[in-house]
């Protein structure tokens, strides 16, 4: 099934003038802000027709096709700030979350994550990891890789899918898998959305880091908002012509060498394996898996860029490789963080464990209950035993008291801390 497109700017203007007086003034400036996103001929065509679809969430490596329609569902969670600015683009909440618009499936709880940009916080595990990866590339490639980490996550369907050759019926395009702002505009579901425009701008070595959005399964390694780093390296014919191998094999070998080096730089000795896979934008394509908590965990996808992408973007005689790293997944291995949801914690017991440039830190688990410390002191008799008092505490608070520490016992007085 194709997701239909038609431009209905008029219908949108009408809707705004009849139902949304309050935001009508803000919309022209928002639209002109969005127009910066499509500077090279990507027309911004707001609010075409919508058809939703259903199926279990699938990654890009899936070959299955777009499934059949299902109704739009959204959760009711706290509302975020109404106006954001990312990479110079102003984003109004009313234009990203519109319950009454059938072409829009972005819920409040997803909007509330836009602009948080964990990857730009030097004290956050995702930011610490990003900087460590930058160090690797700067050291090994003489700072040749240009870095982008503030590109707006609201992109056109063309950028997110068409320009990286995602087939029209690919499941990742469905409303079931992707957050649509309108039928032509999405919250990027991978940083590959920026590949083509950066190639067109003439970049040959670049890294794009950003937040990406997917309707996906619920478990400790999946979250609907996570962070990816895209890497692209373009080779000119001079670079492989004396290698004794063909361009594709040359690029594939270089890619694996680069990523294995990165894994060693980050983790030292770690068990990893390459798995052959499929992506619409690379051939051959691979995934790297790392052994973590008694399971193989997929941490990145990569491959040799499809020639068509290079040709369409002014690199006809070149060959290139590209990768997309899942930053949370790598950070989970690096810092021993058992659950991807922890990255969003603002609890001091989480945030205080990490600091800029510190890679060797291992996460120390803490209670899932909010902190609540009680300092208590008692007069005690000679027959006192700690276990007697523990029985009393257990009798009153059950399992809510997780730890009991005697701070001091002097002259018939006992000082304890309960947590
Ligand atoms: C992609 O997104 C491709 N764009 C990667 C790529 C780029 C391939 C360039 C080739 C060339 P995939 O859907 O497999 O591929 O996601 C890449 C990584 O993101 C995964 O390996 C995983 O580490 C991470 N990831 C995917 N889904 C989630 C999720 N829901 N939560 C957290 N991390 C995720
Ligand atoms: Mg994958």
Coordinates of C-alpha atoms and ligand atoms in Angstrom, one line a residue:
X1 CA 0.0 0.0 0.0
X2 CA 1.3 3.4 -0.8
X3 CA 0.9 6.3 1.5
X4 CA -0.9 8.8 -0.7
X5 CA 0.3 12.3 -1.1
X6 CA -1.6 15.3 -2.3
X7 CA -1.0 18.9 -1.5
X8 CA -3.8 20.5 0.4
X9 CA -2.3 23.7 1.7
X10 CA -5.7 25.3 1.1
X11 CA -7.5 22.8 3.2
X12 CA -5.0 23.5 5.9
X13 CA -5.3 27.2 5.7
X14 CA -9.1 26.9 5.9
X15 CA -8.8 24.6 8.9
X16 CA -6.5 27.1 10.6
X17 CA -8.7 30.1 9.9
X18 CA -11.8 28.4 11.1
X19 CA -10.6 26.4 14.2
X20 CA -7.2 27.6 15.2
X21 CA -7.2 31.4 15.5
X22 CA -4.8 31.3 18.4
X23 CA -2.0 29.7 16.4
X24 CA -2.8 31.2 13.0
X25 CA -0.4 34.1 13.6
X26 CA 2.5 31.7 14.5
X27 CA 2.0 29.4 11.5
X28 CA 3.5 31.6 8.7
X29 CA 6.7 32.0 10.7
X30 CA 6.7 28.3 11.5
X31 CA 6.3 27.4 7.8
X32 CA 9.1 29.7 6.8
X33 CA 11.2 28.1 9.5
X34 CA 10.4 24.6 8.1
X35 CA 11.3 25.8 4.7
X36 CA 15.0 26.0 5.9
X37 CA 14.7 22.2 6.2
X38 CA 14.1 21.8 2.5
X39 CA 16.5 24.3 1.1
X40 CA 17.3 22.4 -2.1
X41 CA 14.0 21.9 -3.7
X42 CA 12.2 19.7 -1.1
X43 CA 8.8 21.4 -1.3
X44 CA 7.1 21.7 2.1
X45 CA 3.6 20.4 1.3
X46 CA 1.6 20.4 4.5
X47 CA -1.3 18.2 5.5
X48 CA -2.1 15.9 2.6
X49 CA -4.4 13.0 2.9
X50 CA -3.7 10.3 5.5
X51 CA -4.0 6.6 5.6
X52 CA -2.7 4.8 8.7
X53 CA -1.5 1.2 8.8
X54 CA -0.8 -1.5 11.3
X55 CA 1.8 -4.2 11.8
X56 CA 4.5 -5.0 14.4
X57 CA 7.3 -2.5 14.3
X58 CA 10.2 -3.3 12.0
X59 CA 13.7 -2.0 11.5
X60 CA 15.1 -1.0 8.1
X61 CA 16.5 -4.4 7.7
X62 CA 13.0 -5.7 7.3
X63 CA 11.9 -6.7 3.8
X64 CA 8.2 -6.9 4.6
X65 CA 5.8 -4.5 3.0
X66 CA 3.5 -1.7 4.4
X67 CA 0.6 -3.2 6.3
X68 CA -3.1 -2.4 6.3
X69 CA -4.8 0.6 8.0
X70 CA -5.5 1.0 11.7
X71 CA -6.8 3.9 13.7
X72 CA -4.6 6.6 15.1
X73 CA -4.0 6.1 18.9
X74 CA -2.3 8.4 21.3
X75 CA -1.4 8.4 24.9
X76 CA -2.4 11.2 27.4
X77 CA 0.8 12.3 29.1
X78 CA 2.0 15.6 30.4
X79 CA 2.3 18.5 27.9
X80 CA 5.8 19.8 27.0
X81 CA 7.0 23.3 26.3
X82 CA 5.0 24.9 23.5
X83 CA 7.8 26.4 21.4
X84 CA 11.2 24.9 20.7
X85 CA 14.2 25.9 18.7
X86 CA 16.5 23.3 17.2
X87 CA 19.4 24.2 14.8
X88 CA 17.8 27.6 14.2
X89 CA 14.4 26.1 13.4
X90 CA 11.4 27.2 15.5
X91 CA 9.0 24.4 16.3
X92 CA 5.6 25.1 17.8
X93 CA 3.9 22.3 19.7
X94 CA 0.6 22.9 17.9
X95 CA 2.2 22.1 14.6
X96 CA 3.8 18.8 15.7
X97 CA 1.0 17.4 17.8
X98 CA -2.5 17.8 16.4
X99 CA -5.0 15.4 17.8
X100 CA -7.8 16.3 15.4
X101 CA -5.6 15.9 12.3
X102 CA -5.8 12.4 10.8
X103 CA -2.4 12.8 9.0
X104 CA -0.7 13.3 12.4
X105 CA 0.2 10.6 14.9
X106 CA 2.7 12.4 17.2
X107 CA 1.6 12.1 20.8
X108 CA 2.4 14.6 23.6
X109 CA 4.8 12.2 25.2
X110 CA 6.9 12.1 22.1
X111 CA 6.8 15.8 21.5
X112 CA 8.1 16.3 25.1
X113 CA 11.3 14.6 24.0
X114 CA 12.0 16.8 21.0
X115 CA 14.7 19.3 21.8
X116 CA 16.1 17.5 24.9
X117 CA 19.1 16.4 22.8
X118 CA 20.8 14.0 25.3
X119 CA 23.6 13.7 22.8
X120 CA 24.6 17.3 23.3
X121 CA 25.0 16.9 27.1
X122 CA 28.7 16.3 28.0
X123 CA 27.7 14.8 31.4
X124 CA 25.1 12.4 30.0
X125 CA 26.2 8.8 29.0
X126 CA 25.0 9.4 25.5
X127 CA 27.0 12.7 25.2
X128 CA 30.1 11.1 26.8
X129 CA 29.9 8.3 24.3
X130 CA 29.4 10.7 21.4
X131 CA 32.5 12.6 22.4
X132 CA 34.5 9.4 22.8
X133 CA 33.5 8.4 19.2
X134 CA 34.5 11.8 18.0
X135 CA 37.9 11.4 19.6
X136 CA 38.3 8.1 17.7
X137 CA 37.6 9.7 14.4
X138 CA 39.6 12.8 15.1
X139 CA 42.6 10.7 16.1
X140 CA 42.4 8.1 13.3
X141 CA 41.3 10.3 10.4
X142 CA 43.2 13.6 11.2
X143 CA 39.9 15.4 12.0
X144 CA 38.7 14.9 8.5
X145 CA 35.1 13.9 9.6
X146 CA 32.8 16.9 9.7
X147 CA 30.4 16.7 12.6
X148 CA 26.7 17.6 12.7
X149 CA 24.7 17.3 15.9
X150 CA 22.0 19.9 15.7
X151 CA 20.1 19.1 12.5
X152 CA 16.4 19.4 13.1
X153 CA 14.6 16.0 13.6
X154 CA 11.6 17.1 11.6
X155 CA 12.3 16.1 8.0
X156 CA 10.5 15.4 4.8
X157 CA 9.3 12.0 3.8
X158 CA 11.6 12.5 0.8
X159 CA 14.7 12.9 3.1
X160 CA 13.7 10.1 5.5
X161 CA 12.8 7.5 2.9
X162 CA 13.0 8.5 -0.8
X163 CA 16.5 9.8 -0.9
X164 CA 17.8 6.7 0.7
X165 CA 15.9 4.5 -1.7
X166 CA 13.4 3.0 0.9
X167 CA 10.8 1.3 -1.4
X168 CA 7.4 2.9 -1.5
X169 CA 5.8 -0.2 0.1
X170 CA 8.5 -0.7 2.8
X171 CA 7.0 -1.3 6.3
X172 CA 9.1 1.5 7.9
X173 CA 7.1 4.1 6.0
X174 CA 3.8 3.0 7.6
X175 CA 2.0 5.1 10.2
X176 CA 2.4 2.1 12.4
X177 CA 6.1 2.4 12.5
X178 CA 6.9 6.1 12.0
X179 CA 5.7 9.4 13.6
X180 CA 4.1 11.6 10.9
X181 CA 3.7 15.3 11.4
X182 CA 1.7 15.3 8.2
X183 CA 1.7 13.0 5.2
X184 CA 4.9 14.6 3.8
X185 CA 6.7 15.3 7.0
X186 CA 8.0 12.9 9.7
X187 CA 10.1 12.8 12.9
X188 CA 13.2 11.3 11.4
X189 CA 13.4 7.6 12.2
X190 CA 17.1 7.4 11.4
X191 CA 20.0 9.8 10.9
X192 CA 20.4 8.4 7.3
X193 CA 17.7 11.0 6.5
X194 CA 20.5 13.5 6.2
X195 CA 22.9 11.5 4.0
X196 CA 21.8 12.7 0.6
X197 CA 21.7 16.4 1.4
X198 CA 25.2 16.3 3.0
X199 CA 26.5 14.4 0.0
X200 CA 25.0 17.1 -2.3
X201 CA 26.7 19.8 -0.2
X202 CA 30.0 18.1 -1.1
X203 CA 30.9 16.5 2.2
X204 CA 33.0 13.3 1.8
X205 CA 33.6 12.4 5.5
X206 CA 30.8 13.2 8.0
X207 CA 29.2 12.2 11.2
X208 CA 25.6 13.1 12.0
X209 CA 24.4 12.6 15.6
X210 CA 20.7 13.1 16.5
X211 CA 17.6 12.0 18.2
X212 CA 15.5 9.6 16.1
X213 CA 11.9 8.5 16.6
X214 CA 10.1 5.2 16.0
X215 CA 6.9 3.5 17.0
X216 CA 8.6 0.4 18.4
X217 CA 8.3 -2.5 20.9
X218 CA 8.5 -2.0 24.6
X219 CA 11.5 -3.6 26.3
X220 CA 14.8 -2.8 28.0
X221 CA 16.6 -2.3 24.6
X222 CA 14.0 -0.4 22.6
X223 CA 12.6 3.1 23.2
X224 CA 10.5 5.3 20.8
X225 CA 13.1 8.0 21.0
X226 CA 16.8 7.2 20.9
X227 CA 20.0 8.5 19.4
X228 CA 21.9 7.5 16.4
X229 CA 25.2 8.5 14.9
X230 CA 25.5 8.3 11.1
X231 CA 29.0 8.0 9.5
X232 CA 29.7 8.4 5.8
X233 CA 33.0 8.1 4.0
X234 CA 33.3 8.7 0.3
X235 CA 36.3 7.4 -1.6
X236 CA 37.6 8.6 -5.0
X237 CA 38.9 6.1 -7.6
X238 CA 42.5 7.0 -6.8
X239 CA 42.1 5.5 -3.3
X240 CA 41.2 2.0 -4.4
X241 CA 42.7 1.7 -7.9
X242 CA 46.0 0.2 -6.6
X243 CA 44.4 -1.9 -3.9
X244 CA 44.2 -5.1 -6.1
X245 CA 40.5 -5.3 -5.2
X246 CA 37.3 -3.9 -6.5
X247 CA 35.7 -0.7 -5.2
X248 CA 32.9 -2.4 -3.2
X249 CA 35.2 -4.9 -1.5
X250 CA 37.7 -2.1 -0.7
X251 CA 35.0 0.0 0.9
X252 CA 33.5 -3.0 2.8
X253 CA 36.9 -3.9 4.2
X254 CA 37.7 -0.3 5.2
X255 CA 34.3 0.0 6.9
X256 CA 34.7 -3.2 9.0
X257 CA 38.2 -2.1 10.0
X258 CA 37.0 1.3 11.0
X259 CA 34.1 -0.1 13.2
X260 CA 36.1 -2.9 14.7
X261 CA 38.7 -0.2 15.7
X262 CA 36.0 1.9 17.2
X263 CA 34.6 -1.0 19.2
X264 CA 38.1 -1.7 20.5
X265 CA 38.6 2.0 21.3
X266 CA 35.4 2.0 23.3
X267 CA 35.3 -1.4 24.9
X268 CA 38.8 -2.9 24.7
X269 CA 38.2 -6.7 24.5
X270 CA 34.5 -7.4 23.9
X271 CA 32.8 -10.3 22.2
X272 CA 31.3 -9.1 18.9
X273 CA 30.2 -10.6 15.6
X274 CA 29.2 -9.4 12.1
X275 CA 25.8 -10.5 10.7
X276 CA 24.8 -10.1 7.0
X277 CA 21.6 -8.1 6.6
X278 CA 19.6 -6.0 4.2
X279 CA 19.2 -2.2 4.1
X280 CA 17.6 -0.4 1.1
X281 CA 20.5 2.0 1.0
X282 CA 23.6 -0.2 1.2
X283 CA 24.8 -3.4 -0.5
X284 CA 26.4 -5.4 1.0
X285 CA 24.9 -4.6 4.4
X286 CA 26.0 -5.7 7.9
X287 CA 25.0 -5.4 11.5
X288 CA 27.4 -5.6 14.4
X289 CA 26.3 -7.4 17.5
X290 CA 27.9 -7.3 20.9
X291 CA 27.5 -9.9 23.7
X292 CA 25.9 -8.1 26.6
X293 CA 24.0 -9.5 29.6
X294 CA 24.0 -13.0 28.2
X295 CA 22.5 -12.0 24.9
X296 CA 23.7 -10.8 21.5
X297 CA 22.7 -7.1 21.1
X298 CA 22.6 -5.4 17.8
X299 CA 24.4 -2.1 18.1
X300 CA 24.7 -0.8 14.5
X301 CA 23.8 -1.2 10.9
X302 CA 26.2 -0.4 8.0
X303 CA 27.2 -1.2 4.5
X304 CA 28.5 0.0 1.2
X305 CA 26.4 2.8 -0.1
X306 CA 24.1 2.0 -3.0
X307 CA 25.6 3.5 -6.2
X308 CA 22.3 5.1 -7.0
X309 CA 22.6 7.4 -3.9
X310 CA 26.0 8.5 -4.9
X311 CA 25.1 9.1 -8.6
X312 CA 21.9 11.1 -7.7
X313 CA 24.0 13.3 -5.4
X314 CA 26.9 14.2 -7.6
X315 CA 29.3 11.4 -6.7
X316 CA 29.0 9.2 -9.8
X317 CA 32.5 7.8 -9.9
X318 CA 33.0 7.3 -6.2
X319 CA 32.3 4.5 -3.7
X320 CA 31.3 5.1 -0.1
X321 CA 30.5 3.3 3.1
X322 CA 27.9 4.4 5.7
X323 CA 27.0 3.3 9.2
X324 CA 24.2 4.1 11.8
X325 CA 25.1 3.4 15.4
X326 CA 22.5 3.1 18.1
X327 CA 24.1 5.3 20.8
X328 CA 22.0 4.0 23.8
X329 CA 22.8 0.4 22.9
X330 CA 26.5 1.2 22.9
X331 CA 26.3 3.2 26.0
X332 CA 24.4 0.3 27.7
X333 CA 27.5 -1.9 27.1
X334 CA 30.0 0.8 27.9
X335 CA 28.5 1.9 31.2
X336 CA 26.7 -1.3 32.2
X337 CA 23.3 0.3 32.0
X338 CA 20.7 -2.5 32.0
X339 CA 17.6 -0.6 30.8
X340 CA 17.3 2.0 27.9
X341 CA 14.6 3.9 29.9
X342 CA 17.2 5.0 32.4
X343 CA 18.8 7.3 29.9
X344 CA 15.8 9.6 30.3
X345 CA 16.0 9.7 34.1
X346 CA 16.4 13.1 35.8
X347 CA 16.9 11.3 39.1
X348 CA 20.1 12.6 40.7
X349 CA 20.9 9.0 41.6
X350 CA 21.3 8.4 37.9
X351 CA 22.7 11.7 36.6
X352 CA 25.3 12.1 39.3
X353 CA 27.0 8.9 38.3
X354 CA 28.3 10.3 35.0
X355 CA 30.7 13.1 34.2
X356 CA 32.3 14.6 31.1
X357 CA 35.1 12.4 29.6
X358 CA 34.7 9.6 32.1
X359 CA 34.4 6.4 30.1
X360 CA 35.4 3.7 32.7
X361 CA 32.4 4.3 35.0
X362 CA 30.0 1.4 35.7
X363 CA 26.5 2.1 36.5
X364 CA 25.4 1.4 40.1
X365 CA 21.8 0.3 40.3
X366 CA 19.5 2.2 42.6
X367 CA 16.0 1.7 43.9
X368 CA 13.0 2.1 41.6
X369 CA 11.4 4.0 44.5
X370 CA 12.1 7.7 45.0
X371 CA 14.8 8.4 47.6
X372 CA 13.6 8.8 51.2
X373 CA 16.1 8.7 54.0
X374 CA 15.2 8.6 57.7
X375 CA 17.7 9.2 60.4
X376 CA 16.5 7.7 63.6
X377 CA 18.0 7.4 67.1
X378 CA 17.0 5.1 70.0
X379 CA 17.8 4.6 73.6
X380 CA 18.7 0.9 73.9
X381 CA 19.0 -1.6 76.7
X382 CA 21.8 -4.2 77.2
X383 CA 19.6 -6.8 75.7
X384 CA 19.3 -5.0 72.4
X385 CA 20.2 -6.8 69.2
X386 CA 20.1 -5.3 65.7
X387 CA 18.0 -8.2 64.4
X388 CA 15.3 -7.4 67.0
X389 CA 15.1 -3.9 65.7
X390 CA 15.1 -5.1 62.0
X391 CA 12.1 -7.2 62.9
X392 CA 10.3 -4.2 64.2
X393 CA 11.2 -2.1 61.1
X394 CA 10.0 -5.0 58.8
X395 CA 6.8 -5.3 60.8
X396 CA 6.0 -1.6 60.2
X397 CA 7.3 -0.9 56.6
X398 CA 7.6 -4.3 55.0
X399 CA 9.9 -4.4 52.0
X400 CA 9.9 -0.7 51.5
X401 CA 12.9 -0.3 53.7
X402 CA 15.7 -1.4 51.4
X403 CA 18.7 -0.8 53.6
X404 CA 19.5 -0.3 57.2
X405 CA 22.8 1.1 58.4
X406 CA 23.9 1.6 62.0
X407 CA 25.8 4.9 62.0
X408 CA 26.8 4.9 65.6
X409 CA 26.1 3.0 68.9
X410 CA 27.4 4.9 71.9
X411 CA 26.5 4.9 75.5
X412 CA 23.1 3.3 75.2
X413 CA 22.2 5.3 72.1
X414 CA 21.8 3.9 68.6
X415 CA 21.8 6.0 65.4
X416 CA 20.5 4.4 62.3
X417 CA 19.7 5.4 58.7
X418 CA 16.9 3.7 56.9
X419 CA 16.5 3.9 53.1
Ligands
LIG1 C1 19.1 2.0 10.6 O1 18.5 2.9 11.2 C2 20.0 2.4 9.4 N1 19.7 3.7 9.1 C3 21.4 2.2 9.8 C4 22.4 2.3 8.7 C5 22.9 3.5 8.4 C6 22.6 1.2 7.9 C7 23.8 3.6 7.3 C8 23.4 1.3 6.8 C9 24.0 2.5 6.5 P1 18.4 0.1 12.2 O2 17.0 0.2 12.1 O3 18.9 -1.3 12.3 O4 19.1 0.7 11.0 O5 18.9 0.9 13.5 C10 20.3 1.1 13.7 C11 20.6 0.9 15.2 O6 19.8 1.7 16.0 C12 20.3 -0.5 15.7 O7 21.4 -1.3 15.4 C13 20.2 -0.3 17.2 O8 21.4 -0.2 17.8 C14 19.5 1.1 17.2 N2 18.0 1.0 17.4 C15 17.1 0.6 16.5 N3 15.9 0.7 17.0 C16 16.0 1.1 18.3 C17 15.1 1.4 19.4 N4 13.8 1.3 19.3 N5 15.6 1.8 20.6 C18 17.0 1.9 20.7 N6 17.9 1.7 19.8 C19 17.4 1.3 18.6
LIG2 MG1 18.6 -3.2 12.7

